């Protein structure tokens, strides 16, 4: 994909820039700029994990705004459905896999300094012998799927970074948590 141009916008069909004016504890009036979805839908982040081995499914997806591929988890935005249905739909569309939901997080924030949005993390267990069906990608999506052993995360991320990919923060946290907790 080639970026043809970048232009400044103040609104779009998907996001709005907003400025909140607030008073801090000492009585000073301050301002904070942020971005908000126009339809205020919740995002869903899916952590697909193979039941016995603990292997994790990651996706490698080209992200136009960064101009490179990003390693991350399947994700999406709620449509006219609940969190669980969204997670299973997005998992199937982006990876071809289906599985069983074993945990749903409470509302989370991914970048509360910049984006007014909540997300839910859904852990989905996959059977070891599960095989993907054909992907159901949108025209703007180009996704590769990677099954990675829990002891291979550092090597996988190192190779991805060496080829110029950016590692998604939530994916990297998995490695750090495994190492330090």
PDB file of C-alpha atoms in Angstrom:
ATOM      1  CA  UNK A   1       0.000   0.000   0.000  1.00  0.00           C
ATOM      2  CA  UNK A   2       1.209   3.491  -0.810  1.00  0.00           C
ATOM      3  CA  UNK A   3       0.185   6.615   1.050  1.00  0.00           C
ATOM      4  CA  UNK A   4      -0.911   9.183  -1.521  1.00  0.00           C
ATOM      5  CA  UNK A   5      -1.308  12.135   0.846  1.00  0.00           C
ATOM      6  CA  UNK A   6      -2.160  13.093   4.399  1.00  0.00           C
ATOM      7  CA  UNK A   7      -4.483  15.981   5.106  1.00  0.00           C
ATOM      8  CA  UNK A   8      -5.553  17.755   8.260  1.00  0.00           C
ATOM      9  CA  UNK A   9      -9.202  17.279   9.189  1.00  0.00           C
ATOM     10  CA  UNK A  10     -11.211  18.447  12.143  1.00  0.00           C
ATOM     11  CA  UNK A  11     -14.023  15.923  11.778  1.00  0.00           C
ATOM     12  CA  UNK A  12     -14.736  12.684  10.021  1.00  0.00           C
ATOM     13  CA  UNK A  13     -17.598  10.193   9.888  1.00  0.00           C
ATOM     14  CA  UNK A  14     -15.793   8.119  12.555  1.00  0.00           C
ATOM     15  CA  UNK A  15     -14.029  10.523  14.941  1.00  0.00           C
ATOM     16  CA  UNK A  16     -14.359  14.013  16.362  1.00  0.00           C
ATOM     17  CA  UNK A  17     -11.713  16.151  17.969  1.00  0.00           C
ATOM     18  CA  UNK A  18     -12.883  17.661  21.232  1.00  0.00           C
ATOM     19  CA  UNK A  19     -11.511  20.018  23.850  1.00  0.00           C
ATOM     20  CA  UNK A  20     -12.583  19.807  27.468  1.00  0.00           C
ATOM     21  CA  UNK A  21     -12.137  22.813  29.724  1.00  0.00           C
ATOM     22  CA  UNK A  22     -11.874  21.867  33.368  1.00  0.00           C
ATOM     23  CA  UNK A  23     -10.789  23.221  36.731  1.00  0.00           C
ATOM     24  CA  UNK A  24      -8.011  21.491  38.627  1.00  0.00           C
ATOM     25  CA  UNK A  25      -7.652  21.168  42.409  1.00  0.00           C
ATOM     26  CA  UNK A  26      -5.988  24.582  42.743  1.00  0.00           C
ATOM     27  CA  UNK A  27      -8.721  26.389  40.808  1.00  0.00           C
ATOM     28  CA  UNK A  28      -6.806  26.791  37.536  1.00  0.00           C
ATOM     29  CA  UNK A  29      -8.824  26.496  34.319  1.00  0.00           C
ATOM     30  CA  UNK A  30      -7.111  24.022  32.005  1.00  0.00           C
ATOM     31  CA  UNK A  31      -7.829  22.515  28.587  1.00  0.00           C
ATOM     32  CA  UNK A  32      -7.340  18.982  27.231  1.00  0.00           C
ATOM     33  CA  UNK A  33      -7.781  17.868  23.635  1.00  0.00           C
ATOM     34  CA  UNK A  34      -8.877  14.358  22.762  1.00  0.00           C
ATOM     35  CA  UNK A  35     -10.484  12.225  20.074  1.00  0.00           C
ATOM     36  CA  UNK A  36     -13.872  10.530  20.400  1.00  0.00           C
ATOM     37  CA  UNK A  37     -15.739   8.074  18.182  1.00  0.00           C
ATOM     38  CA  UNK A  38     -18.822   9.669  16.651  1.00  0.00           C
ATOM     39  CA  UNK A  39     -20.938   6.656  17.554  1.00  0.00           C
ATOM     40  CA  UNK A  40     -19.234   5.894  20.910  1.00  0.00           C
ATOM     41  CA  UNK A  41     -19.070   2.151  20.281  1.00  0.00           C
ATOM     42  CA  UNK A  42     -16.944  -0.137  22.429  1.00  0.00           C
ATOM     43  CA  UNK A  43     -13.881  -1.818  20.964  1.00  0.00           C
ATOM     44  CA  UNK A  44     -13.218  -5.511  21.503  1.00  0.00           C
ATOM     45  CA  UNK A  45      -9.710  -6.962  21.726  1.00  0.00           C
ATOM     46  CA  UNK A  46      -9.509 -10.743  21.372  1.00  0.00           C
ATOM     47  CA  UNK A  47      -6.776 -12.881  22.927  1.00  0.00           C
ATOM     48  CA  UNK A  48      -7.019 -16.241  21.111  1.00  0.00           C
ATOM     49  CA  UNK A  49      -5.229 -18.963  23.084  1.00  0.00           C
ATOM     50  CA  UNK A  50      -4.884 -22.641  22.237  1.00  0.00           C
ATOM     51  CA  UNK A  51      -6.286 -24.692  25.104  1.00  0.00           C
ATOM     52  CA  UNK A  52      -3.531 -27.189  25.911  1.00  0.00           C
ATOM     53  CA  UNK A  53      -0.327 -25.623  24.548  1.00  0.00           C
ATOM     54  CA  UNK A  54      -1.058 -22.034  25.505  1.00  0.00           C
ATOM     55  CA  UNK A  55       0.014 -20.909  22.012  1.00  0.00           C
ATOM     56  CA  UNK A  56      -1.332 -17.476  21.091  1.00  0.00           C
ATOM     57  CA  UNK A  57      -2.715 -16.280  17.755  1.00  0.00           C
ATOM     58  CA  UNK A  58      -1.430 -12.924  16.581  1.00  0.00           C
ATOM     59  CA  UNK A  59      -2.280 -11.015  13.451  1.00  0.00           C
ATOM     60  CA  UNK A  60       0.082  -9.001  11.290  1.00  0.00           C
ATOM     61  CA  UNK A  61      -1.854  -6.193   9.681  1.00  0.00           C
ATOM     62  CA  UNK A  62      -0.792  -3.229   7.576  1.00  0.00           C
ATOM     63  CA  UNK A  63      -1.782   0.003   9.294  1.00  0.00           C
ATOM     64  CA  UNK A  64      -1.909   2.926   6.900  1.00  0.00           C
ATOM     65  CA  UNK A  65      -1.459   5.629   9.535  1.00  0.00           C
ATOM     66  CA  UNK A  66       1.853   4.084  10.616  1.00  0.00           C
ATOM     67  CA  UNK A  67       2.971   3.114   7.117  1.00  0.00           C
ATOM     68  CA  UNK A  68       3.949  -0.390   8.213  1.00  0.00           C
ATOM     69  CA  UNK A  69       2.659  -3.659   9.606  1.00  0.00           C
ATOM     70  CA  UNK A  70       1.594  -4.025  13.234  1.00  0.00           C
ATOM     71  CA  UNK A  71       1.669  -7.234  15.254  1.00  0.00           C
ATOM     72  CA  UNK A  72      -1.368  -7.468  17.484  1.00  0.00           C
ATOM     73  CA  UNK A  73      -4.498  -9.289  18.463  1.00  0.00           C
ATOM     74  CA  UNK A  74      -7.678  -9.559  16.420  1.00  0.00           C
ATOM     75  CA  UNK A  75      -9.970  -6.687  17.319  1.00  0.00           C
ATOM     76  CA  UNK A  76     -13.065  -4.860  16.225  1.00  0.00           C
ATOM     77  CA  UNK A  77     -15.903  -2.586  17.196  1.00  0.00           C
ATOM     78  CA  UNK A  78     -19.324  -3.564  18.484  1.00  0.00           C
ATOM     79  CA  UNK A  79     -22.025  -3.495  15.870  1.00  0.00           C
ATOM     80  CA  UNK A  80     -25.619  -4.411  16.804  1.00  0.00           C
ATOM     81  CA  UNK A  81     -24.427  -7.213  19.125  1.00  0.00           C
ATOM     82  CA  UNK A  82     -23.046  -7.934  22.566  1.00  0.00           C
ATOM     83  CA  UNK A  83     -19.349  -8.128  23.442  1.00  0.00           C
ATOM     84  CA  UNK A  84     -19.191 -11.922  23.190  1.00  0.00           C
ATOM     85  CA  UNK A  85     -20.840 -12.052  19.756  1.00  0.00           C
ATOM     86  CA  UNK A  86     -18.539  -9.287  18.496  1.00  0.00           C
ATOM     87  CA  UNK A  87     -15.445 -11.134  19.744  1.00  0.00           C
ATOM     88  CA  UNK A  88     -16.402 -14.396  18.046  1.00  0.00           C
ATOM     89  CA  UNK A  89     -17.361 -12.586  14.807  1.00  0.00           C
ATOM     90  CA  UNK A  90     -14.112 -10.605  14.646  1.00  0.00           C
ATOM     91  CA  UNK A  91     -12.030 -13.684  15.500  1.00  0.00           C
ATOM     92  CA  UNK A  92     -13.668 -15.621  12.661  1.00  0.00           C
ATOM     93  CA  UNK A  93     -13.409 -12.721  10.176  1.00  0.00           C
ATOM     94  CA  UNK A  94      -9.762 -11.867  10.918  1.00  0.00           C
ATOM     95  CA  UNK A  95      -8.290 -15.314  11.628  1.00  0.00           C
ATOM     96  CA  UNK A  96     -10.770 -17.883  10.349  1.00  0.00           C
ATOM     97  CA  UNK A  97     -10.868 -19.532  13.797  1.00  0.00           C
ATOM     98  CA  UNK A  98     -13.724 -20.039  16.217  1.00  0.00           C
ATOM     99  CA  UNK A  99     -13.519 -20.977  19.851  1.00  0.00           C
ATOM    100  CA  UNK A 100     -15.012 -20.748  23.312  1.00  0.00           C
ATOM    101  CA  UNK A 101     -15.033 -17.537  25.365  1.00  0.00           C
ATOM    102  CA  UNK A 102     -13.457 -18.118  28.778  1.00  0.00           C
ATOM    103  CA  UNK A 103     -13.138 -14.553  30.092  1.00  0.00           C
ATOM    104  CA  UNK A 104     -14.414 -11.049  29.374  1.00  0.00           C
ATOM    105  CA  UNK A 105     -12.800  -8.045  31.000  1.00  0.00           C
ATOM    106  CA  UNK A 106     -14.592  -5.107  32.532  1.00  0.00           C
ATOM    107  CA  UNK A 107     -14.430  -1.886  30.473  1.00  0.00           C
ATOM    108  CA  UNK A 108     -10.782  -0.933  29.840  1.00  0.00           C
ATOM    109  CA  UNK A 109      -9.049   2.081  28.382  1.00  0.00           C
ATOM    110  CA  UNK A 110      -6.256   1.704  25.853  1.00  0.00           C
ATOM    111  CA  UNK A 111      -5.040   5.323  25.616  1.00  0.00           C
ATOM    112  CA  UNK A 112      -7.006   7.521  27.992  1.00  0.00           C
ATOM    113  CA  UNK A 113      -4.785  10.554  27.400  1.00  0.00           C
ATOM    114  CA  UNK A 114      -5.795  10.801  23.735  1.00  0.00           C
ATOM    115  CA  UNK A 115      -8.874   8.721  22.915  1.00  0.00           C
ATOM    116  CA  UNK A 116     -12.212   8.668  24.754  1.00  0.00           C
ATOM    117  CA  UNK A 117     -13.066   5.044  24.159  1.00  0.00           C
ATOM    118  CA  UNK A 118     -13.547   1.901  26.177  1.00  0.00           C
ATOM    119  CA  UNK A 119     -12.530  -1.582  25.150  1.00  0.00           C
ATOM    120  CA  UNK A 120     -13.202  -5.083  26.384  1.00  0.00           C
ATOM    121  CA  UNK A 121     -10.626  -7.860  26.287  1.00  0.00           C
ATOM    122  CA  UNK A 122     -12.048 -11.270  25.509  1.00  0.00           C
ATOM    123  CA  UNK A 123     -10.007 -14.444  25.994  1.00  0.00           C
ATOM    124  CA  UNK A 124     -11.072 -17.163  23.572  1.00  0.00           C
ATOM    125  CA  UNK A 125      -9.848 -20.753  23.889  1.00  0.00           C
ATOM    126  CA  UNK A 126      -9.167 -22.659  20.703  1.00  0.00           C
ATOM    127  CA  UNK A 127      -8.908 -26.419  20.373  1.00  0.00           C
ATOM    128  CA  UNK A 128      -5.390 -27.634  19.549  1.00  0.00           C
ATOM    129  CA  UNK A 129      -6.530 -29.252  16.305  1.00  0.00           C
ATOM    130  CA  UNK A 130      -8.657 -26.270  15.223  1.00  0.00           C
ATOM    131  CA  UNK A 131      -8.189 -25.237  11.606  1.00  0.00           C
ATOM    132  CA  UNK A 132      -9.139 -21.850  10.178  1.00  0.00           C
ATOM    133  CA  UNK A 133     -11.803 -21.290   7.548  1.00  0.00           C
ATOM    134  CA  UNK A 134     -11.444 -18.623   4.859  1.00  0.00           C
ATOM    135  CA  UNK A 135     -11.012 -15.087   6.170  1.00  0.00           C
ATOM    136  CA  UNK A 136     -13.790 -12.524   5.737  1.00  0.00           C
ATOM    137  CA  UNK A 137     -11.687  -9.380   5.388  1.00  0.00           C
ATOM    138  CA  UNK A 138     -12.843  -5.895   4.507  1.00  0.00           C
ATOM    139  CA  UNK A 139     -11.291  -4.371   1.351  1.00  0.00           C
ATOM    140  CA  UNK A 140      -8.933  -2.259   3.495  1.00  0.00           C
ATOM    141  CA  UNK A 141      -7.661  -5.255   5.478  1.00  0.00           C
ATOM    142  CA  UNK A 142      -4.660  -7.405   4.671  1.00  0.00           C
ATOM    143  CA  UNK A 143      -3.969  -9.811   7.524  1.00  0.00           C
ATOM    144  CA  UNK A 144      -1.536 -12.660   8.125  1.00  0.00           C
ATOM    145  CA  UNK A 145      -2.058 -15.022  11.069  1.00  0.00           C
ATOM    146  CA  UNK A 146       0.745 -16.292  13.317  1.00  0.00           C
ATOM    147  CA  UNK A 147       0.498 -19.046  15.922  1.00  0.00           C
ATOM    148  CA  UNK A 148       3.194 -18.398  18.512  1.00  0.00           C
ATOM    149  CA  UNK A 149       4.240 -20.548  21.453  1.00  0.00           C
ATOM    150  CA  UNK A 150       4.226 -18.764  24.806  1.00  0.00           C
ATOM    151  CA  UNK A 151       7.977 -19.402  25.129  1.00  0.00           C
ATOM    152  CA  UNK A 152       8.629 -18.002  21.626  1.00  0.00           C
ATOM    153  CA  UNK A 153       7.160 -14.515  22.164  1.00  0.00           C
ATOM    154  CA  UNK A 154      10.487 -12.684  22.517  1.00  0.00           C
ATOM    155  CA  UNK A 155      11.914 -14.311  19.387  1.00  0.00           C
ATOM    156  CA  UNK A 156       8.712 -13.699  17.409  1.00  0.00           C
ATOM    157  CA  UNK A 157       8.577 -10.023  18.400  1.00  0.00           C
ATOM    158  CA  UNK A 158      12.313  -9.614  17.736  1.00  0.00           C
ATOM    159  CA  UNK A 159      11.986 -10.953  14.180  1.00  0.00           C
ATOM    160  CA  UNK A 160       8.912  -8.823  13.537  1.00  0.00           C
ATOM    161  CA  UNK A 161      10.666  -5.702  14.777  1.00  0.00           C
ATOM    162  CA  UNK A 162      13.785  -6.491  12.716  1.00  0.00           C
ATOM    163  CA  UNK A 163      11.705  -6.559   9.523  1.00  0.00           C
ATOM    164  CA  UNK A 164      10.179  -3.161  10.391  1.00  0.00           C
ATOM    165  CA  UNK A 165       6.915  -4.192  12.037  1.00  0.00           C
ATOM    166  CA  UNK A 166       5.633  -2.347  15.094  1.00  0.00           C
ATOM    167  CA  UNK A 167       4.517  -4.465  18.032  1.00  0.00           C
ATOM    168  CA  UNK A 168       1.116  -3.555  19.478  1.00  0.00           C
ATOM    169  CA  UNK A 169       1.274  -2.479  23.112  1.00  0.00           C
ATOM    170  CA  UNK A 170      -1.164  -5.105  24.357  1.00  0.00           C
ATOM    171  CA  UNK A 171       0.878  -7.822  22.637  1.00  0.00           C
ATOM    172  CA  UNK A 172       4.116  -6.578  24.179  1.00  0.00           C
ATOM    173  CA  UNK A 173       2.514  -6.457  27.642  1.00  0.00           C
ATOM    174  CA  UNK A 174       1.947 -10.193  27.341  1.00  0.00           C
ATOM    175  CA  UNK A 175       5.705 -10.761  27.023  1.00  0.00           C
ATOM    176  CA  UNK A 176       6.542  -8.341  29.841  1.00  0.00           C
ATOM    177  CA  UNK A 177       3.932  -9.839  32.176  1.00  0.00           C
ATOM    178  CA  UNK A 178       5.208 -13.350  31.474  1.00  0.00           C
ATOM    179  CA  UNK A 179       8.758 -12.231  32.215  1.00  0.00           C
ATOM    180  CA  UNK A 180       8.261 -10.068  35.287  1.00  0.00           C
ATOM    181  CA  UNK A 181       5.137 -11.248  37.088  1.00  0.00           C
TER     182      UNK A 181
END
